[in-house]
mmCIF file of C-alpha atoms and ligand atoms in Angstrom:
data_model
loop_
_atom_site.group_PDB
_atom_site.id
_atom_site.type_symbol
_atom_site.label_atom_id
_atom_site.label_comp_id
_atom_site.label_asym_id
_atom_site.label_seq_id
_atom_site.Cartn_x
_atom_site.Cartn_y
_atom_site.Cartn_z
ATOM 1 C CA MET A 417 73.233 -11.427 129.905
ATOM 2 C CA LYS A 418 75.464 -11.738 132.908
ATOM 3 C CA ILE A 419 74.835 -14.927 134.885
ATOM 4 C CA VAL A 420 75.836 -14.992 138.543
ATOM 5 C CA ARG A 421 75.726 -18.502 139.956
ATOM 6 C CA VAL A 422 75.331 -18.607 143.714
ATOM 7 C CA GLU A 423 75.074 -21.381 146.247
ATOM 8 C CA ASP A 424 71.624 -20.855 147.632
ATOM 9 C CA TYR A 425 68.662 -18.563 148.237
ATOM 10 C CA ASP A 426 70.453 -16.472 150.871
ATOM 11 C CA LYS A 427 73.401 -15.725 148.602
ATOM 12 C CA MET A 428 71.014 -14.908 145.757
ATOM 13 C CA SER A 429 69.145 -12.451 147.968
ATOM 14 C CA ARG A 430 72.298 -10.781 149.227
ATOM 15 C CA THR A 431 73.807 -10.478 145.754
ATOM 16 C CA ALA A 432 70.658 -8.876 144.339
ATOM 17 C CA ALA A 433 70.357 -6.585 147.364
ATOM 18 C CA ASN A 434 73.942 -5.447 146.772
ATOM 19 C CA ILE A 435 73.091 -4.307 143.252
ATOM 20 C CA ILE A 436 69.971 -2.477 144.414
ATOM 21 C CA SER A 437 71.806 -0.855 147.272
ATOM 22 C CA ALA A 438 74.600 0.325 144.943
ATOM 23 C CA GLN A 439 71.909 1.743 142.672
ATOM 24 C CA VAL A 440 70.348 3.717 145.558
ATOM 25 C CA ILE A 441 73.702 4.939 146.906
ATOM 26 C CA LEU A 442 74.962 6.083 143.507
ATOM 27 C CA LYS A 443 71.628 7.689 142.581
ATOM 28 C CA PRO A 444 69.537 8.674 145.620
ATOM 29 C CA THR A 445 66.593 9.555 143.344
ATOM 30 C CA SER A 446 66.543 6.070 141.820
ATOM 31 C CA VAL A 447 63.397 4.551 140.407
ATOM 32 C CA LEU A 448 63.227 0.895 141.428
ATOM 33 C CA GLY A 449 60.958 -1.547 139.658
ATOM 34 C CA LEU A 450 59.847 -4.067 142.249
ATOM 35 C CA ALA A 451 58.373 -7.556 142.258
ATOM 36 C CA THR A 452 56.289 -9.672 144.623
ATOM 37 C CA GLY A 453 56.073 -13.438 145.212
ATOM 38 C CA SER A 454 58.289 -15.622 147.384
ATOM 39 C CA THR A 455 61.582 -15.022 145.620
ATOM 40 C CA PRO A 456 62.205 -11.321 146.458
ATOM 41 C CA ILE A 457 61.433 -11.596 150.191
ATOM 42 C CA GLY A 458 65.092 -12.204 151.093
ATOM 43 C CA VAL A 459 66.209 -9.220 149.005
ATOM 44 C CA TYR A 460 63.802 -6.936 150.866
ATOM 45 C CA GLN A 461 64.931 -8.310 154.229
ATOM 46 C CA GLN A 462 68.560 -7.601 153.383
ATOM 47 C CA LEU A 463 67.809 -4.065 152.183
ATOM 48 C CA ILE A 464 65.847 -3.386 155.398
ATOM 49 C CA LYS A 465 68.841 -4.561 157.476
ATOM 50 C CA TRP A 466 71.173 -2.180 155.670
ATOM 51 C CA TYR A 467 68.644 0.632 156.012
ATOM 52 C CA GLU A 468 68.381 -0.001 159.763
ATOM 53 C CA LYS A 469 72.166 0.105 160.044
ATOM 54 C CA GLY A 470 72.065 3.547 158.435
ATOM 55 C CA ASP A 471 73.705 2.480 155.179
ATOM 56 C CA LEU A 472 70.735 3.196 152.916
ATOM 57 C CA ASP A 473 68.395 6.152 152.483
ATOM 58 C CA PHE A 474 65.167 5.710 150.542
ATOM 59 C CA SER A 475 63.830 9.233 151.133
ATOM 60 C CA GLN A 476 64.173 10.188 147.470
ATOM 61 C CA VAL A 477 63.604 6.750 145.954
ATOM 62 C CA THR A 478 60.528 5.888 143.900
ATOM 63 C CA THR A 479 59.235 2.323 143.602
ATOM 64 C CA ILE A 480 57.015 1.058 140.817
ATOM 65 C CA ASN A 481 55.622 -2.448 141.130
ATOM 66 C CA LEU A 482 55.025 -4.819 138.274
ATOM 67 C CA ASP A 483 51.479 -5.858 139.018
ATOM 68 C CA GLU A 484 48.421 -6.032 141.246
ATOM 69 C CA TYR A 485 45.419 -8.316 141.542
ATOM 70 C CA LYS A 486 42.267 -6.898 139.980
ATOM 71 C CA GLY A 487 39.437 -6.575 142.487
ATOM 72 C CA LEU A 488 41.517 -6.504 145.675
ATOM 73 C CA SER A 489 41.653 -3.455 147.905
ATOM 74 C CA PRO A 490 45.057 -2.200 149.078
ATOM 75 C CA GLU A 491 43.979 -3.187 152.595
ATOM 76 C CA ASP A 492 43.366 -6.805 151.587
ATOM 77 C CA ALA A 493 46.183 -8.953 152.950
ATOM 78 C CA HIS A 494 46.451 -10.707 149.582
ATOM 79 C CA SER A 495 46.934 -7.536 147.578
ATOM 80 C CA TYR A 496 50.426 -6.713 146.381
ATOM 81 C CA LYS A 497 50.078 -3.252 147.906
ATOM 82 C CA TYR A 498 49.707 -4.963 151.278
ATOM 83 C CA TYR A 499 52.545 -7.404 150.530
ATOM 84 C CA MET A 500 54.884 -4.546 149.645
ATOM 85 C CA ARG A 501 53.933 -2.547 152.717
ATOM 86 C CA ASP A 502 54.461 -5.537 154.948
ATOM 87 C CA ALA A 503 57.622 -6.896 153.319
ATOM 88 C CA PHE A 504 59.396 -3.634 152.558
ATOM 89 C CA HIS A 505 57.795 -0.215 152.472
ATOM 90 C CA LYS A 506 56.752 0.127 156.115
ATOM 91 C CA HIS A 507 60.294 -0.669 157.242
ATOM 92 C CA ILE A 508 62.075 2.064 155.283
ATOM 93 C CA ASN A 509 61.879 5.853 154.923
ATOM 94 C CA ILE A 510 60.256 5.929 151.487
ATOM 95 C CA LYS A 511 57.658 8.661 150.964
ATOM 96 C CA PRO A 512 54.132 7.245 150.500
ATOM 97 C CA GLU A 513 53.648 9.375 147.388
ATOM 98 C CA ASN A 514 56.676 7.696 145.805
ATOM 99 C CA ILE A 515 55.154 4.205 146.052
ATOM 100 C CA HIS A 516 53.314 3.038 142.953
ATOM 101 C CA LEU A 517 51.192 -0.022 142.213
ATOM 102 C CA PRO A 518 48.145 -0.403 139.996
ATOM 103 C CA ASN A 519 44.904 0.209 141.895
ATOM 104 C CA GLY A 520 43.124 -3.151 142.041
ATOM 105 C CA LEU A 521 39.809 -1.427 142.750
ATOM 106 C CA ALA A 522 39.892 1.101 139.904
ATOM 107 C CA GLU A 523 36.416 1.649 138.453
ATOM 108 C CA ASP A 524 37.667 2.079 134.920
ATOM 109 C CA PRO A 525 40.333 -0.572 134.201
ATOM 110 C CA ASP A 526 41.369 0.976 130.872
ATOM 111 C CA ALA A 527 41.879 4.378 132.484
ATOM 112 C CA GLU A 528 43.835 2.706 135.288
ATOM 113 C CA CYS A 529 46.163 1.056 132.766
ATOM 114 C CA ARG A 530 46.815 4.383 131.044
ATOM 115 C CA ARG A 531 47.329 6.077 134.434
ATOM 116 C CA TYR A 532 49.931 3.463 135.302
ATOM 117 C CA ASP A 533 51.759 3.915 132.007
ATOM 118 C CA ASP A 534 51.851 7.659 132.766
ATOM 119 C CA VAL A 535 53.266 6.957 136.236
ATOM 120 C CA ILE A 536 56.092 4.940 134.670
ATOM 121 C CA GLN A 537 56.686 7.558 131.977
ATOM 122 C CA ASN A 538 56.584 10.520 134.386
ATOM 123 C CA SER A 539 59.013 8.841 136.785
ATOM 124 C CA GLY A 540 61.667 9.157 134.099
ATOM 125 C CA GLY A 541 61.849 5.386 133.687
ATOM 126 C CA VAL A 542 62.942 2.505 135.870
ATOM 127 C CA ASP A 543 66.652 2.468 136.741
ATOM 128 C CA THR A 544 66.815 -1.060 138.141
ATOM 129 C CA GLN A 545 64.051 -3.604 137.756
ATOM 130 C CA LEU A 546 63.941 -6.572 140.128
ATOM 131 C CA LEU A 547 62.285 -9.510 138.417
ATOM 132 C CA GLY A 548 61.291 -13.081 139.243
ATOM 133 C CA ILE A 549 60.219 -15.712 136.722
ATOM 134 C CA GLY A 550 57.042 -17.745 137.102
ATOM 135 C CA HIS A 551 56.961 -21.507 136.589
ATOM 136 C CA ASN A 552 55.269 -20.890 133.253
ATOM 137 C CA GLY A 553 57.850 -18.296 132.203
ATOM 138 C CA HIS A 554 55.801 -15.244 133.075
ATOM 139 C CA ILE A 555 57.387 -11.939 134.070
ATOM 140 C CA GLY A 556 55.143 -9.639 136.065
ATOM 141 C CA PHE A 557 51.799 -11.134 135.139
ATOM 142 C CA ASN A 558 52.670 -11.293 131.451
ATOM 143 C CA GLU A 559 51.409 -14.817 130.952
ATOM 144 C CA PRO A 560 52.330 -17.105 128.029
ATOM 145 C CA GLY A 561 50.368 -16.014 124.971
ATOM 146 C CA SER A 562 50.482 -15.209 121.312
ATOM 147 C CA VAL A 563 51.956 -11.705 121.596
ATOM 148 C CA PHE A 564 54.224 -9.646 123.817
ATOM 149 C CA HIS A 565 51.973 -6.926 125.247
ATOM 150 C CA ARG A 566 53.397 -3.421 125.129
ATOM 151 C CA ASP A 567 51.677 -1.382 127.806
ATOM 152 C CA THR A 568 49.932 -1.966 131.130
ATOM 153 C CA TYR A 569 46.889 -4.191 130.684
ATOM 154 C CA VAL A 570 44.480 -6.473 132.527
ATOM 155 C CA THR A 571 45.204 -10.138 132.035
ATOM 156 C CA ASP A 572 43.459 -13.363 132.953
ATOM 157 C CA LEU A 573 45.745 -15.520 135.047
ATOM 158 C CA THR A 574 46.549 -18.958 133.686
ATOM 159 C CA SER A 575 45.645 -22.091 135.644
ATOM 160 C CA ARG A 576 49.388 -22.646 136.237
ATOM 161 C CA THR A 577 49.722 -19.239 137.907
ATOM 162 C CA LEU A 578 46.509 -19.645 139.898
ATOM 163 C CA GLU A 579 47.782 -22.991 141.111
ATOM 164 C CA ALA A 580 51.234 -21.615 141.962
ATOM 165 C CA ASN A 581 49.745 -18.721 143.930
ATOM 166 C CA ASN A 582 46.907 -20.471 145.705
ATOM 167 C CA ARG A 583 49.342 -21.284 148.515
ATOM 168 C CA PHE A 584 48.846 -17.677 149.623
ATOM 169 C CA PHE A 585 45.054 -18.064 149.894
ATOM 170 C CA SER A 586 43.005 -20.071 152.385
ATOM 171 C CA LYS A 587 39.858 -22.026 151.460
ATOM 172 C CA GLU A 588 37.576 -19.148 152.502
ATOM 173 C CA ASP A 589 39.423 -16.583 150.384
ATOM 174 C CA VAL A 590 38.348 -15.735 146.872
ATOM 175 C CA GLN A 591 41.455 -15.908 144.715
ATOM 176 C CA PRO A 592 41.453 -13.236 142.000
ATOM 177 C CA VAL A 593 41.556 -14.605 138.474
ATOM 178 C CA SER A 594 42.798 -11.472 136.750
ATOM 179 C CA ALA A 595 45.411 -8.826 137.377
ATOM 180 C CA TYR A 596 46.907 -5.558 136.181
ATOM 181 C CA THR A 597 50.415 -5.960 134.876
ATOM 182 C CA MET A 598 53.059 -3.722 133.450
ATOM 183 C CA GLY A 599 53.551 -4.626 129.801
ATOM 184 C CA ILE A 600 56.703 -6.070 128.288
ATOM 185 C CA LYS A 601 57.696 -2.686 126.867
ATOM 186 C CA ALA A 602 57.927 -1.026 130.281
ATOM 187 C CA ILE A 603 59.871 -3.966 131.689
ATOM 188 C CA MET A 604 62.268 -3.942 128.751
ATOM 189 C CA GLN A 605 62.738 -0.167 129.019
ATOM 190 C CA ALA A 606 64.280 -0.504 132.489
ATOM 191 C CA LYS A 607 67.904 0.556 132.274
ATOM 192 C CA ARG A 608 69.054 -2.478 134.244
ATOM 193 C CA ILE A 609 67.197 -5.714 135.023
ATOM 194 C CA VAL A 610 68.121 -7.994 137.918
ATOM 195 C CA VAL A 611 66.486 -11.411 137.605
ATOM 196 C CA ILE A 612 66.418 -13.647 140.664
ATOM 197 C CA VAL A 613 65.614 -17.345 140.440
ATOM 198 C CA SER A 614 65.877 -20.033 143.092
ATOM 199 C CA GLY A 615 65.089 -23.722 143.324
ATOM 200 C CA LYS A 616 64.860 -26.867 141.175
ATOM 201 C CA SER A 617 61.243 -26.209 140.265
ATOM 202 C CA LYS A 618 62.396 -23.236 138.123
ATOM 203 C CA ALA A 619 65.313 -25.016 136.421
ATOM 204 C CA ALA A 620 63.457 -26.182 133.296
ATOM 205 C CA ILE A 621 61.708 -22.894 132.575
ATOM 206 C CA LEU A 622 64.877 -20.907 133.231
ATOM 207 C CA ASN A 623 66.748 -23.036 130.699
ATOM 208 C CA THR A 624 63.954 -22.567 128.126
ATOM 209 C CA ALA A 625 63.831 -18.816 128.735
ATOM 210 C CA LEU A 626 67.579 -18.405 128.284
ATOM 211 C CA ASN A 627 68.327 -20.916 125.547
ATOM 212 C CA GLY A 628 65.057 -21.332 123.669
ATOM 213 C CA PRO A 629 63.657 -19.044 120.979
ATOM 214 C CA ILE A 630 62.308 -15.616 121.885
ATOM 215 C CA ASP A 631 58.655 -16.481 122.042
ATOM 216 C CA PRO A 632 55.633 -14.905 123.782
ATOM 217 C CA GLN A 633 54.767 -18.425 124.949
ATOM 218 C CA VAL A 634 57.769 -17.960 127.244
ATOM 219 C CA PRO A 635 57.546 -14.270 128.168
ATOM 220 C CA ALA A 636 60.883 -14.287 130.051
ATOM 221 C CA SER A 637 62.650 -15.222 126.785
ATOM 222 C CA ILE A 638 62.391 -11.545 125.754
ATOM 223 C CA LEU A 639 65.102 -10.811 128.337
ATOM 224 C CA GLN A 640 67.635 -12.348 125.932
ATOM 225 C CA ILE A 641 67.600 -9.115 123.938
ATOM 226 C CA HIS A 642 67.880 -6.611 126.804
ATOM 227 C CA ASN A 643 71.393 -5.205 126.984
ATOM 228 C CA ASP A 644 71.778 -5.056 130.770
ATOM 229 C CA VAL A 645 70.371 -8.128 132.476
ATOM 230 C CA THR A 646 72.026 -9.742 135.481
ATOM 231 C CA LEU A 647 70.608 -13.149 136.318
ATOM 232 C CA ILE A 648 71.330 -14.226 139.878
ATOM 233 C CA ALA A 649 70.357 -17.838 140.358
ATOM 234 C CA ASP A 650 71.217 -20.622 142.738
ATOM 235 C CA GLN A 651 72.731 -23.972 141.736
ATOM 236 C CA ASP A 652 69.337 -25.685 141.753
ATOM 237 C CA ALA A 653 67.761 -23.150 139.419
ATOM 238 C CA LEU A 654 70.748 -23.375 137.065
ATOM 239 C CA SER A 655 70.902 -27.170 137.102
ATOM 240 C CA TYR A 656 69.438 -27.556 133.556
ATOM 241 C CA LEU A 657 71.683 -24.991 131.924
HETATM 242 P P1 PGA B 549 57.655 -16.704 143.041
HETATM 243 O O1 PGA B 549 56.964 -16.008 141.813
HETATM 244 O O2 PGA B 549 58.784 -15.800 143.427
HETATM 245 O O3 PGA B 549 56.596 -16.751 144.104
HETATM 246 O O4 PGA B 549 58.120 -18.035 142.586
HETATM 247 C C1 PGA B 549 57.758 -15.553 140.771
HETATM 248 C C2 PGA B 549 56.851 -14.973 139.732
HETATM 249 O O5 PGA B 549 55.719 -15.449 139.587
HETATM 250 O O6 PGA B 549 57.275 -14.029 139.050
#
């Protein structure tokens, strides 16, 4: 694993955006694996700036997101489909048919999981996967558990994740308690993984994920055995290493 230590959140975002932009320039038909949450916002903002300057073209790019809340419509402001549209997709020239997320409203969850695995498979595989790490060590919504799940599945969110994400919901909102997530196999099959981590609150889990045993209780620990991971983290996040 290559570790890039940067000063702060802005440098982290710019460094990760540089890798993604190189990926898109070198391979205009790139498949990007994308993430939601607070951490990637700066990366998307930087990519949008370069797109607006005319330096990037997303017309042949495909994006495949890690996860989606179960039960939320794509129009719901809390859905990841909405987040991605708002934070990234509506600002660039990506084709709508090249944007992929699980459908939170699917009637048959098992069929939806298999459909999503087919989407990943038929895309030819993810070239560069952007990844954050949750405070409990999750990647996507692969929560700590007794096994590493292979394929897309529906998972119950842990109380730690619900707590971490309830900042996005107001009192009147019903916060979903389960989600679709890409499995560990699909994440690990990405040709390159770019992990972004910022802030003191992630320092302990980042240290455990990198230096502890490979253990499904710390899903991010699996990244130790991927052969092309670049971790871009700020000083605060790396302060326990
Ligand atoms: P965050 O989430 O970027 O909002 O901290 C990261 C994650 O849960 O993967």
